[in-house]
Short mmCIF file of C-alpha atoms in Angstrom, two decimals:
data_model
loop_
_atom_site.label_atom_id
_atom_site.label_comp_id
_atom_site.label_asym_id
_atom_site.label_seq_id
_atom_site.Cartn_x
_atom_site.Cartn_y
_atom_site.Cartn_z
CA UNK X 1185 0.00 0.00 0.00
CA UNK X 1186 2.77 2.39 0.97
CA UNK X 1187 4.80 1.62 -2.12
CA UNK X 1188 1.69 2.12 -4.23
CA UNK X 1189 1.16 5.54 -2.71
CA UNK X 1190 4.80 6.41 -3.30
CA UNK X 1191 4.54 5.26 -6.90
CA UNK X 1192 1.48 7.47 -7.39
CA UNK X 1193 3.35 10.40 -5.93
CA UNK X 1194 6.34 9.75 -8.14
CA UNK X 1195 4.04 9.71 -11.14
CA UNK X 1196 2.47 13.00 -10.11
CA UNK X 1197 4.99 14.64 -7.81
CA UNK X 1198 2.83 17.50 -6.70
CA UNK X 1199 0.82 17.83 -3.54
CA UNK X 1200 -2.83 18.91 -3.86
CA UNK X 1201 -4.11 22.39 -3.03
CA UNK X 1202 -5.64 22.39 0.45
CA UNK X 1203 -8.09 24.82 1.92
CA UNK X 1204 -9.72 24.35 5.31
CA UNK X 1205 -12.06 26.21 7.62
CA UNK X 1206 -11.25 26.37 11.30
CA UNK X 1207 -14.22 26.10 13.68
CA UNK X 1208 -15.77 29.24 15.10
CA UNK X 1209 -14.32 30.27 18.40
CA UNK X 1210 -17.62 30.67 20.22
CA UNK X 1211 -16.44 30.88 23.84
CA UNK X 1212 -15.79 34.28 25.32
CA UNK X 1213 -15.38 35.36 28.90
CA UNK X 1214 -18.59 36.00 30.80
CA UNK X 1215 -19.25 37.61 34.16
CA UNK X 1216 -18.41 40.99 35.67
CA UNK X 1217 -14.88 41.21 34.18
CA UNK X 1218 -15.91 40.02 30.72
CA UNK X 1219 -15.22 43.30 28.91
CA UNK X 1220 -11.74 43.66 30.41
CA UNK X 1221 -10.80 40.03 29.69
CA UNK X 1222 -12.26 39.86 26.21
CA UNK X 1223 -10.64 43.15 25.23
CA UNK X 1224 -7.16 42.16 26.42
CA UNK X 1225 -6.87 38.38 26.10
CA UNK X 1226 -8.98 36.94 23.31
CA UNK X 1227 -7.43 38.82 20.40
CA UNK X 1228 -4.54 36.33 20.44
CA UNK X 1229 -6.06 33.23 22.07
CA UNK X 1230 -9.39 31.82 23.07
CA UNK X 1231 -10.60 31.98 26.65
CA UNK X 1232 -9.74 28.41 27.62
CA UNK X 1233 -6.05 29.31 27.68
CA UNK X 1234 -7.02 31.02 30.95
CA UNK X 1235 -9.84 28.77 32.08
CA UNK X 1236 -7.89 25.47 31.76
CA UNK X 1237 -5.01 26.67 33.93
CA UNK X 1238 -4.60 25.36 37.46
CA UNK X 1239 -5.68 27.88 40.09
CA UNK X 1240 -3.14 30.70 39.99
CA UNK X 1241 -2.62 33.53 42.49
CA UNK X 1242 -2.94 37.18 41.46
CA UNK X 1243 0.85 37.35 41.67
CA UNK X 1244 1.20 34.45 39.24
CA UNK X 1245 -1.30 36.07 36.88
CA UNK X 1246 0.64 39.34 37.11
CA UNK X 1247 3.73 37.48 35.89
CA UNK X 1248 1.70 36.00 33.05
CA UNK X 1249 0.31 39.41 32.04
CA UNK X 1250 3.83 40.87 32.14
CA UNK X 1251 5.07 38.07 29.86
CA UNK X 1252 2.21 38.68 27.42
CA UNK X 1253 3.08 42.39 27.28
CA UNK X 1254 6.86 42.36 27.22
CA UNK X 1255 7.64 39.21 25.23
CA UNK X 1256 4.53 38.57 23.16
CA UNK X 1257 3.81 42.31 22.69
CA UNK X 1258 0.16 42.15 23.68
CA UNK X 1259 -1.14 45.74 23.39
CA UNK X 1260 -2.45 46.06 26.95
CA UNK X 1261 -2.81 49.53 28.50
CA UNK X 1262 -1.23 50.13 31.92
CA UNK X 1263 -4.60 50.57 33.65
CA UNK X 1264 -5.90 47.30 32.22
CA UNK X 1265 -2.65 45.51 33.08
CA UNK X 1266 -3.10 46.59 36.69
CA UNK X 1267 -6.67 45.27 36.78
CA UNK X 1268 -6.10 42.01 34.91
CA UNK X 1269 -4.38 39.82 37.54
CA UNK X 1270 -7.30 40.05 39.97
CA UNK X 1271 -9.82 39.63 37.14
CA UNK X 1272 -8.02 36.52 35.81
CA UNK X 1273 -7.86 35.01 39.29
CA UNK X 1274 -11.59 35.69 39.73
CA UNK X 1275 -12.44 34.30 36.29
CA UNK X 1276 -10.91 30.92 37.02
CA UNK X 1277 -12.62 30.71 40.41
CA UNK X 1278 -16.15 31.20 39.08
CA UNK U 1038 -33.92 36.73 15.88
CA UNK U 1039 -32.88 40.38 15.73
CA UNK U 1040 -33.48 40.78 19.45
CA UNK U 1041 -31.10 37.99 20.42
CA UNK U 1042 -27.81 39.08 21.92
CA UNK U 1043 -24.74 38.26 19.82
CA UNK U 1044 -23.58 35.52 22.17
CA UNK U 1045 -26.82 33.58 21.76
CA UNK U 1046 -26.71 33.89 18.00
CA UNK U 1047 -23.15 32.61 17.92
CA UNK U 1048 -24.00 29.66 20.10
CA UNK U 1049 -27.06 28.89 18.00
CA UNK U 1050 -25.06 28.97 14.77
CA UNK U 1051 -22.35 26.85 16.32
CA UNK U 1052 -24.89 24.30 17.51
CA UNK U 1053 -26.18 23.95 13.97
CA UNK U 1054 -22.80 23.86 12.29
CA UNK U 1055 -21.17 21.54 14.81
CA UNK U 1056 -19.31 23.61 17.32
CA UNK U 1057 -15.70 23.25 18.33
CA UNK U 1058 -17.01 22.66 21.84
CA UNK U 1059 -19.19 19.62 21.50
CA UNK U 1060 -21.34 18.14 24.24
CA UNK U 1061 -19.08 15.20 25.06
CA UNK U 1062 -16.38 15.84 27.63
CA UNK U 1063 -13.48 13.90 29.07
CA UNK U 1064 -11.95 14.10 32.53
CA UNK U 1065 -8.16 14.23 32.21
CA UNK U 1066 -7.60 13.56 35.93
CA UNK U 1067 -5.35 16.58 36.43
CA UNK U 1068 -4.59 17.04 40.14
CA UNK U 1069 -6.61 19.91 41.59
CA UNK U 1070 -8.35 20.55 38.23
CA UNK U 1071 -9.76 21.98 36.15
CA UNK U 1072 -9.76 18.60 34.53
CA UNK U 1073 -12.73 18.40 32.19
CA UNK U 1074 -12.26 19.12 28.49
CA UNK U 1075 -14.61 19.01 25.51
CA UNK U 1076 -14.21 16.30 22.90
CA UNK U 1077 -14.97 17.34 19.35
CA UNK U 1078 -14.49 16.64 15.67
CA UNK U 1079 -14.97 20.17 14.32
CA UNK U 1080 -11.35 20.72 13.27
CA UNK U 1081 -10.51 20.17 9.59
CA UNK U 1082 -8.97 16.78 8.68
CA UNK U 1083 -9.36 15.71 12.33
CA UNK U 1084 -11.53 13.12 14.02
CA UNK U 1085 -12.49 13.24 17.67
CA UNK U 1086 -9.87 15.13 19.67
CA UNK U 1087 -9.59 16.58 23.17
CA UNK U 1088 -10.01 20.31 22.66
CA UNK U 1089 -7.54 22.04 24.93
CA UNK U 1090 -7.77 25.38 23.10
CA UNK U 1091 -9.69 26.41 20.00
CA UNK U 1092 -7.46 29.30 18.93
CA UNK U 1093 -4.65 28.86 18.14
CA UNK U 1094 -5.51 25.15 18.17
CA UNK U 1095 -4.26 22.81 20.89
CA UNK U 1096 -5.75 19.36 20.24
CA UNK U 1097 -4.84 16.33 22.33
CA UNK U 1098 -5.10 12.67 21.30
CA UNK U 1099 -7.28 10.49 23.57
CA UNK U 1100 -5.37 7.54 25.11
CA UNK U 1101 -7.69 4.98 23.51
CA UNK U 1102 -6.16 5.90 20.14
CA UNK U 1103 -2.74 4.71 21.34
CA UNK U 1104 -4.31 1.49 22.55
CA UNK U 1105 -5.75 0.79 19.11
CA UNK U 1106 -3.01 2.10 16.82
CA UNK U 1107 0.78 1.78 17.03
CA UNK U 1108 0.91 4.42 14.28
CA UNK U 1109 -1.30 7.31 15.25
CA UNK U 1110 -3.83 8.00 12.48
CA UNK U 1111 -3.29 11.41 10.90
CA UNK U 1112 -6.82 12.49 11.79
CA UNK U 1113 -6.14 11.78 15.49
CA UNK U 1114 -2.60 13.20 15.60
CA UNK U 1115 -2.15 15.96 18.20
CA UNK U 1116 -1.99 19.61 17.18
CA UNK U 1117 -0.14 22.51 18.75
CA UNK U 1118 0.28 26.00 17.29
CA UNK U 1119 1.92 28.97 18.99
CA UNK U 1120 0.67 31.88 16.89
CA UNK U 1121 -2.79 32.75 15.64
CA UNK U 1122 -1.90 33.90 12.12
CA UNK U 1123 -2.04 30.46 10.59
CA UNK U 1124 -2.65 29.98 6.85
CA UNK U 1125 -5.80 27.97 6.17
CA UNK U 1126 -5.13 27.51 2.45
CA UNK U 1127 -1.98 26.19 0.79
CA UNK U 1128 -1.45 26.34 -2.97
CA UNK U 1129 1.48 23.95 -3.55
CA UNK U 1130 2.33 25.39 -6.97
CA UNK U 1131 2.97 28.77 -5.33
CA UNK U 1132 4.78 27.39 -2.26
CA UNK U 1133 8.50 28.09 -1.99
CA UNK U 1134 11.07 26.93 0.54
CA UNK U 1135 13.75 29.57 1.02
CA UNK U 1136 17.29 28.49 1.88
CA UNK U 1137 19.54 31.44 2.73
CA UNK U 1138 22.13 32.85 5.09
CA UNK U 1139 25.65 31.40 5.13
CA UNK U 1140 25.25 29.51 1.85
CA UNK U 1141 26.98 29.73 -1.51
CA UNK U 1142 23.70 29.73 -3.48
CA UNK U 1143 20.54 31.12 -1.82
CA UNK U 1144 17.57 29.08 -3.04
CA UNK U 1145 13.85 29.40 -3.46
CA UNK U 1146 12.77 25.81 -4.00
CA UNK U 1147 9.49 24.63 -5.47
CA UNK U 1148 7.88 21.52 -4.04
CA UNK U 1149 8.48 19.76 -7.40
CA UNK U 1150 12.19 20.39 -7.03
CA UNK U 1151 12.20 19.18 -3.43
CA UNK U 1152 10.20 16.07 -4.19
CA UNK U 1153 12.69 15.15 -6.91
CA UNK U 1154 15.42 14.67 -4.28
CA UNK U 1155 16.14 11.15 -2.95
CA UNK U 1156 13.54 10.08 -0.40
CA UNK U 1157 13.90 8.57 3.03
CA UNK U 1158 11.30 6.98 5.25
CA UNK U 1159 11.23 6.01 8.92
CA UNK U 1160 8.93 5.80 11.94
CA UNK U 1161 9.31 8.42 14.64
CA UNK U 1162 7.41 9.68 17.65
CA UNK U 1163 6.60 13.36 17.76
CA UNK U 1164 6.10 14.42 21.38
CA UNK U 1165 5.58 17.89 22.85
CA UNK U 1166 8.22 18.85 25.43
CA UNK U 1167 5.31 19.71 27.73
CA UNK U 1168 3.45 16.44 27.22
CA UNK U 1169 1.83 15.43 30.57
CA UNK U 1170 2.43 18.92 32.00
CA UNK U 1171 -1.00 18.83 33.65
CA UNK U 1172 0.28 16.08 35.96
CA UNK U 1173 3.12 18.17 37.44
CA UNK U 1174 2.72 18.83 41.15
CA UNK U 1175 2.85 21.58 42.16
CA UNK U 1176 0.99 22.49 38.98
CA UNK U 1177 2.65 24.81 36.48
CA UNK U 1178 1.11 27.17 33.90
CA UNK U 1179 1.07 26.31 30.18
CA UNK U 1180 -0.90 23.99 27.94
CA UNK U 1181 -2.47 21.55 30.41
CA UNK U 1182 -1.90 18.30 28.53
CA UNK U 1183 -2.37 14.83 29.91
CA UNK U 1184 -0.40 12.22 27.89
CA UNK U 1185 -1.87 12.85 24.44
CA UNK U 1186 0.49 15.55 23.14
CA UNK U 1187 2.34 12.88 21.19
CA UNK U 1188 1.95 10.66 18.16
CA UNK U 1189 3.84 8.06 16.16
CA UNK U 1190 3.98 8.13 12.36
CA UNK U 1191 5.90 6.90 9.37
CA UNK U 1192 7.45 9.99 7.84
CA UNK U 1193 8.53 10.20 4.22
CA UNK U 1194 10.58 13.07 2.91
CA UNK U 1195 13.96 14.30 1.80
CA UNK U 1196 17.13 14.70 3.82
CA UNK U 1197 17.80 18.15 5.19
CA UNK U 1198 21.44 17.44 4.36
CA UNK U 1199 20.62 17.15 0.64
CA UNK U 1200 18.76 20.46 0.70
CA UNK U 1201 21.66 22.16 2.49
CA UNK U 1202 24.09 20.69 -0.05
CA UNK U 1203 22.05 22.14 -2.92
CA UNK U 1204 22.60 25.57 -1.38
CA UNK U 1205 26.23 24.88 -0.39
CA UNK U 1206 26.86 25.60 3.29
CA UNK U 1207 29.71 28.08 3.65
CA UNK U 1208 32.73 27.25 5.83
CA UNK U 1209 32.33 28.56 9.36
CA UNK U 1210 28.56 27.97 9.52
CA UNK U 1211 27.43 26.83 12.97
CA UNK U 1212 23.67 26.36 13.04
CA UNK U 1213 20.58 26.08 10.88
CA UNK U 1214 17.40 27.91 11.78
CA UNK U 1215 13.89 26.95 10.66
CA UNK U 1216 10.67 28.95 10.36
CA UNK U 1217 7.20 28.19 9.03
CA UNK U 1218 4.35 30.12 7.44
CA UNK U 1219 2.61 30.87 10.75
CA UNK U 1220 3.07 34.39 12.09
CA UNK U 1221 2.40 36.27 15.32
CA UNK U 1222 -0.79 38.33 15.32
CA UNK U 1223 1.01 41.25 16.97
CA UNK U 1224 3.80 43.36 15.50
CA UNK U 1225 7.15 42.87 17.18
CA UNK U 1226 6.30 39.52 18.78
CA UNK U 1227 8.92 36.81 18.22
CA UNK U 1228 8.25 34.73 15.11
CA UNK U 1229 8.42 31.02 15.92
CA UNK U 1230 11.88 29.85 14.83
CA UNK U 1231 14.04 26.97 16.05
CA UNK U 1232 17.56 25.92 15.24
CA UNK U 1233 19.81 22.88 15.20
CA UNK U 1234 23.58 22.71 15.32
CA UNK U 1235 24.98 22.29 11.79
CA UNK U 1236 26.30 18.78 12.45
CA UNK U 1237 22.89 17.66 13.66
CA UNK U 1238 21.17 19.29 10.68
CA UNK U 1239 23.55 17.41 8.36
CA UNK U 1240 23.27 14.00 10.06
CA UNK U 1241 21.28 12.49 7.18
CA UNK U 1242 18.32 11.62 9.43
CA UNK U 1243 16.74 15.03 9.94
CA UNK U 1244 14.05 15.17 7.28
CA UNK U 1245 11.76 17.55 5.45
CA UNK U 1246 8.65 15.37 5.50
CA UNK U 1247 5.82 15.64 3.00
CA UNK U 1248 4.08 12.37 3.84
CA UNK U 1249 2.78 11.29 7.24
CA UNK U 1250 1.70 7.63 7.31
CA UNK U 1251 1.85 7.61 3.51
CA UNK U 1252 -0.42 10.61 2.97
CA UNK U 1253 0.10 14.35 2.74
CA UNK U 1254 0.24 15.96 6.18
CA UNK U 1255 -3.00 17.38 7.59
CA UNK U 1256 -2.82 21.17 7.34
CA UNK U 1257 -2.86 21.45 11.14
CA UNK U 1258 0.15 19.10 11.31
CA UNK U 1259 2.16 21.31 8.96
CA UNK U 1260 1.10 20.78 5.35
CA UNK U 1261 2.89 20.79 2.97
CA UNK U 1262 6.27 20.27 4.70
CA UNK U 1263 7.47 19.84 8.24
CA UNK U 1264 10.84 19.26 9.75
CA UNK U 1265 11.24 15.84 11.39
CA UNK U 1266 13.97 15.65 14.04
CA UNK U 1267 13.78 12.04 15.21
CA UNK U 1268 14.40 11.46 18.90
CA UNK U 1269 13.97 15.14 19.74
CA UNK U 1270 10.88 16.91 21.08
CA UNK U 1271 8.43 18.41 18.63
CA UNK U 1272 9.41 22.01 19.37
CA UNK U 1273 12.04 21.43 16.64
CA UNK U 1274 9.63 19.81 14.17
CA UNK U 1275 8.75 23.14 12.51
CA UNK U 1276 5.43 22.96 10.67
CA UNK U 1277 4.61 24.53 7.26
CA UNK U 1278 8.38 24.82 6.95
CA UNK U 1279 9.13 27.68 4.53
CA UNK U 1280 12.45 29.16 5.60
CA UNK U 1281 15.86 27.62 6.30
CA UNK U 1282 18.59 30.00 7.38
CA UNK U 1283 22.18 28.88 7.80
CA UNK U 1284 23.82 30.84 10.63
CA UNK U 1285 27.51 31.61 11.05
CA UNK U 1286 26.86 32.28 14.75
CA UNK U 1287 24.87 30.70 17.56
CA UNK U 1288 21.15 31.34 17.36
CA UNK U 1289 20.30 34.09 19.87
CA UNK U 1290 16.56 34.04 19.13
CA UNK U 1291 13.90 34.04 21.86
CA UNK U 1292 12.67 30.50 21.14
CA UNK U 1293 16.15 29.03 21.68
CA UNK U 1294 17.59 31.27 24.40
CA UNK U 1295 14.53 32.06 26.57
CA UNK U 1296 11.76 29.57 25.79
CA UNK U 1297 11.77 25.77 25.77
CA UNK U 1298 14.55 25.55 28.31
CA UNK U 1299 15.03 23.00 31.07
CA UNK U 1300 17.19 23.01 34.18
CA UNK U 1301 20.68 21.76 33.38
CA UNK U 1302 20.38 19.32 36.28
CA UNK U 1303 20.06 15.51 36.44
CA UNK U 1304 16.64 14.56 35.05
CA UNK U 1305 15.77 18.23 34.42
CA UNK U 1306 14.68 18.22 38.05
CA UNK U 1307 14.67 21.13 40.49
CA UNK U 1308 12.90 21.85 43.77
CA UNK U 1309 9.86 24.14 43.34
CA UNK U 1310 11.50 26.78 45.53
CA UNK U 1311 14.83 26.70 43.62
CA UNK U 1312 15.69 30.00 41.99
CA UNK U 1313 19.21 30.16 40.54
CA UNK U 1314 20.24 27.21 38.38
CA UNK U 1315 21.68 26.86 34.89
CA UNK U 1316 19.33 26.06 32.02
CA UNK U 1317 19.72 24.60 28.54
CA UNK U 1318 17.37 24.05 25.57
CA UNK U 1319 15.13 20.99 25.83
CA UNK U 1320 16.36 18.63 23.12
CA UNK U 1321 16.29 14.82 23.15
CA UNK U 1322 13.43 12.70 24.44
CA UNK U 1323 13.80 10.20 27.26
CA UNK U 1324 12.26 6.74 27.82
CA UNK U 1325 8.56 6.62 28.66
CA UNK U 1326 5.86 3.96 28.79
CA UNK U 1327 2.09 4.07 29.07
CA UNK U 1328 -0.37 1.33 29.94
CA UNK U 1329 -3.19 1.81 27.43
CA UNK U 1330 -5.36 -1.23 28.15
CA UNK U 1331 -6.69 0.16 31.43
CA UNK U 1332 -7.56 3.70 32.44
CA UNK U 1333 -7.26 5.10 35.93
CA UNK U 1334 -10.24 3.92 37.96
CA UNK U 1335 -11.01 0.93 35.73
CA UNK U 1336 -12.31 -2.33 37.19
CA UNK U 1337 -11.19 -5.78 36.13
CA UNK U 1338 -12.82 -9.08 37.08
CA UNK U 1339 -11.31 -11.08 39.97
CA UNK U 1340 -10.33 -14.70 39.40
CA UNK U 1341 -9.41 -14.10 35.78
CA UNK U 1342 -6.12 -13.30 34.08
CA UNK U 1343 -5.45 -9.57 33.71
CA UNK U 1344 -4.20 -8.74 30.21
CA UNK U 1345 -2.15 -5.54 30.24
CA UNK U 1346 -0.84 -3.76 27.18
CA UNK U 1347 0.60 -0.42 26.24
CA UNK U 1348 3.18 1.53 24.27
CA UNK U 1349 6.74 2.52 25.05
CA UNK U 1350 9.17 5.05 23.66
CA UNK U 1351 12.95 4.81 24.07
CA UNK U 1352 13.53 8.55 23.55
CA UNK U 1353 16.42 8.96 21.13
CA UNK U 1354 17.29 5.24 21.31
CA UNK U 1355 15.34 2.07 20.78
CA UNK U 1356 13.32 0.37 23.50
CA UNK U 1357 15.40 -2.36 25.19
CA UNK U 1358 12.79 -3.55 27.69
CA UNK U 1359 9.58 -2.65 29.45
CA UNK U 1360 8.85 -3.84 32.97
CA UNK U 1361 5.51 -3.89 34.70
CA UNK U 1362 4.60 -3.78 38.35
CA UNK U 1363 1.21 -4.61 39.84
CA UNK U 1364 2.20 -3.72 43.40
CA UNK U 1365 3.10 -0.06 43.13
CA UNK U 1366 6.74 -0.69 42.20
CA UNK U 1367 7.87 -3.28 44.77
CA UNK U 1368 8.31 -6.04 42.19
CA UNK U 1369 8.70 -5.94 38.42
CA UNK U 1370 8.16 -8.37 35.54
CA UNK U 1371 9.45 -8.02 31.99
CA UNK U 1372 6.69 -7.44 29.45
CA UNK U 1373 6.66 -9.02 26.00
CA UNK U 1374 7.65 -6.49 23.35
CA UNK U 1375 5.90 -6.14 19.99
CA UNK U 1376 7.65 -5.77 16.62
CA UNK U 1377 10.55 -3.32 16.43
CA UNK U 1378 9.54 -0.54 14.02
CA UNK U 1379 12.80 1.35 14.49
CA UNK U 1380 14.57 3.16 17.27
CA UNK U 1381 12.39 6.27 17.12
CA UNK U 1382 9.01 4.50 16.99
CA UNK U 1383 6.58 3.53 19.70
CA UNK U 1384 6.87 -0.13 20.59
CA UNK U 1385 4.01 -2.20 21.91
CA UNK U 1386 4.27 -4.23 25.09
CA UNK U 1387 1.95 -6.72 26.73
CA UNK U 1388 1.82 -8.90 29.77
CA UNK U 1389 -0.77 -11.20 31.32
CA UNK U 1390 -1.05 -11.30 35.11
CA UNK U 1391 -2.41 -14.78 35.77
CA UNK U 1392 -3.91 -14.26 39.22
CA UNK U 1393 -4.17 -10.58 40.16
CA UNK U 1394 -4.78 -9.88 43.85
CA UNK U 1395 -8.31 -8.71 44.61
CA UNK U 1396 -8.83 -5.11 45.66
CA UNK U 1397 -7.26 -1.85 44.50
CA UNK U 1398 -3.89 -2.25 42.78
CA UNK U 1399 -1.38 0.18 41.36
CA UNK U 1400 0.01 -0.72 37.95
CA UNK U 1401 3.29 0.79 36.79
CA UNK U 1402 5.16 0.57 33.49
CA UNK U 1403 8.85 1.39 33.12
CA UNK U 1404 10.84 1.56 29.88
CA UNK U 1405 14.59 1.12 29.58
CA UNK U 1406 16.21 2.16 26.30
CA UNK U 1407 19.14 0.69 24.36
CA UNK U 1408 21.52 3.07 26.13
CA UNK U 1409 20.45 1.67 29.52
CA UNK U 1410 18.50 4.79 30.45
CA UNK U 1411 15.35 4.07 32.45
CA UNK U 1412 12.51 5.85 34.24
CA UNK U 1413 12.57 6.95 37.88
CA UNK U 1414 9.73 6.15 40.29
CA UNK U 1415 9.64 9.72 41.62
CA UNK U 1416 8.45 12.49 39.29
CA UNK U 1417 10.86 15.21 38.20
CA UNK U 1418 9.73 18.84 38.45
CA UNK U 1419 10.62 22.08 36.69
CA UNK U 1420 8.68 25.34 36.36
CA UNK U 1421 7.89 24.87 32.65
CA UNK U 1422 6.54 21.35 33.02
CA UNK U 1423 8.95 19.82 30.49
CA UNK U 1424 10.41 16.34 30.09
CA UNK U 1425 8.17 14.35 32.41
CA UNK U 1426 9.89 10.98 32.79
CA UNK U 1427 8.45 9.21 35.84
CA UNK U 1428 7.13 5.64 35.47
CA UNK U 1429 3.41 6.33 35.01
CA UNK U 1430 0.90 4.62 37.28
CA UNK U 1431 -2.64 3.40 36.67
CA UNK U 1432 -4.91 2.60 39.63
CA UNK U 1433 -7.47 -0.10 39.00
CA UNK U 1434 -9.66 -2.33 41.13
CA UNK U 1435 -9.80 -6.10 40.81
CA UNK U 1436 -13.29 -7.17 41.91
#
């Protein structure tokens, strides 16, 4: 079977055009901090990147927010960055 | 309809179209939780997967797949992307692989040209450096995988060495850096690039693969080309590979010097409170074994033989032996190994316990590779959750 596939590829050594559709990302943050979290987190990744984490302290979330800003260049305003650690800790405890 | 808030409309449309977050869930048994994840088949060219994150996709392979298949089917092969700007359409006729940097002849290669090079073929496990991170205690942030951020496939492709020779590596070159078509969504963020030392890149095994289990790669696994670095963690297996840069210096990029690093300590192990210790890039895999016939919490009938089976990985060497324990590690018995599909492949093992003791028992599997390297009974720990190597346990009840 494998050699047959290889023979077919040798006969027509091009790979086919591929076009796919990724599923809708339908989960957004809910609750009292939803606007803050959706505005600052979900542009780059869906909400479960936060909601699947083990329980993290505000301090640990502050380190994560700092990494997102300084290394991954997330455009987060200072005021939002100050509010995010507590909001993230609350979001994963709801 | 017009009065419905946007969220409801989205959920309604998703319910009709088959949402990424289906109704079925799986409990990954991660200590302290959260442990439940959706199962879904909404991703293109993918069957049922554990959905760790929709965007960018993190899809984990359920353990039952490893029980059924020594070679992980392409539509169940795990998926992990770093950046959200991920092409969803590839036109092979327009695709070019750039080879540049410290070379005599910079190249822009068509796929036809690449596929005309001599082909190689071997089996190799692709495993995320953070596979099983969700089992680290104390828990660490990151993708919260159980054991399914891995897969075994037969890869067919061309030697990286042959591609480098076409371009002519200049004397004094030290490393080769690889990048794919995916891009950060934010300006200034570090593009995902990884590098290998020149000697490793030219070892004749590192491959540019265009077939996975005899078929073109699923787009989410890197169509049309991905780097295959057998024996090393998948952080090096750059997907949608489009750029090869020969460096006449060490790579000082973020993804080599700051990310994907482990403590330079025995077993990549440090105490959770440790602060100052040297680090190095995570590179080669280590021996691991997983019992796949029984899940944690399973029950097996008393008074009947207990048939155990699973898969083992030698790391960057072949599997020499797998031992099983049914008493939490006090005594061990050699398992029977399945066919040898090559040093980088999974290898099956099985063992029948004739008269298992009644009550709760702790099963353990331990792999030793051809270099004599084995698995400890105590878990290692590091703050990134890399290179888990402990002999994994499964708790079942004989009743």
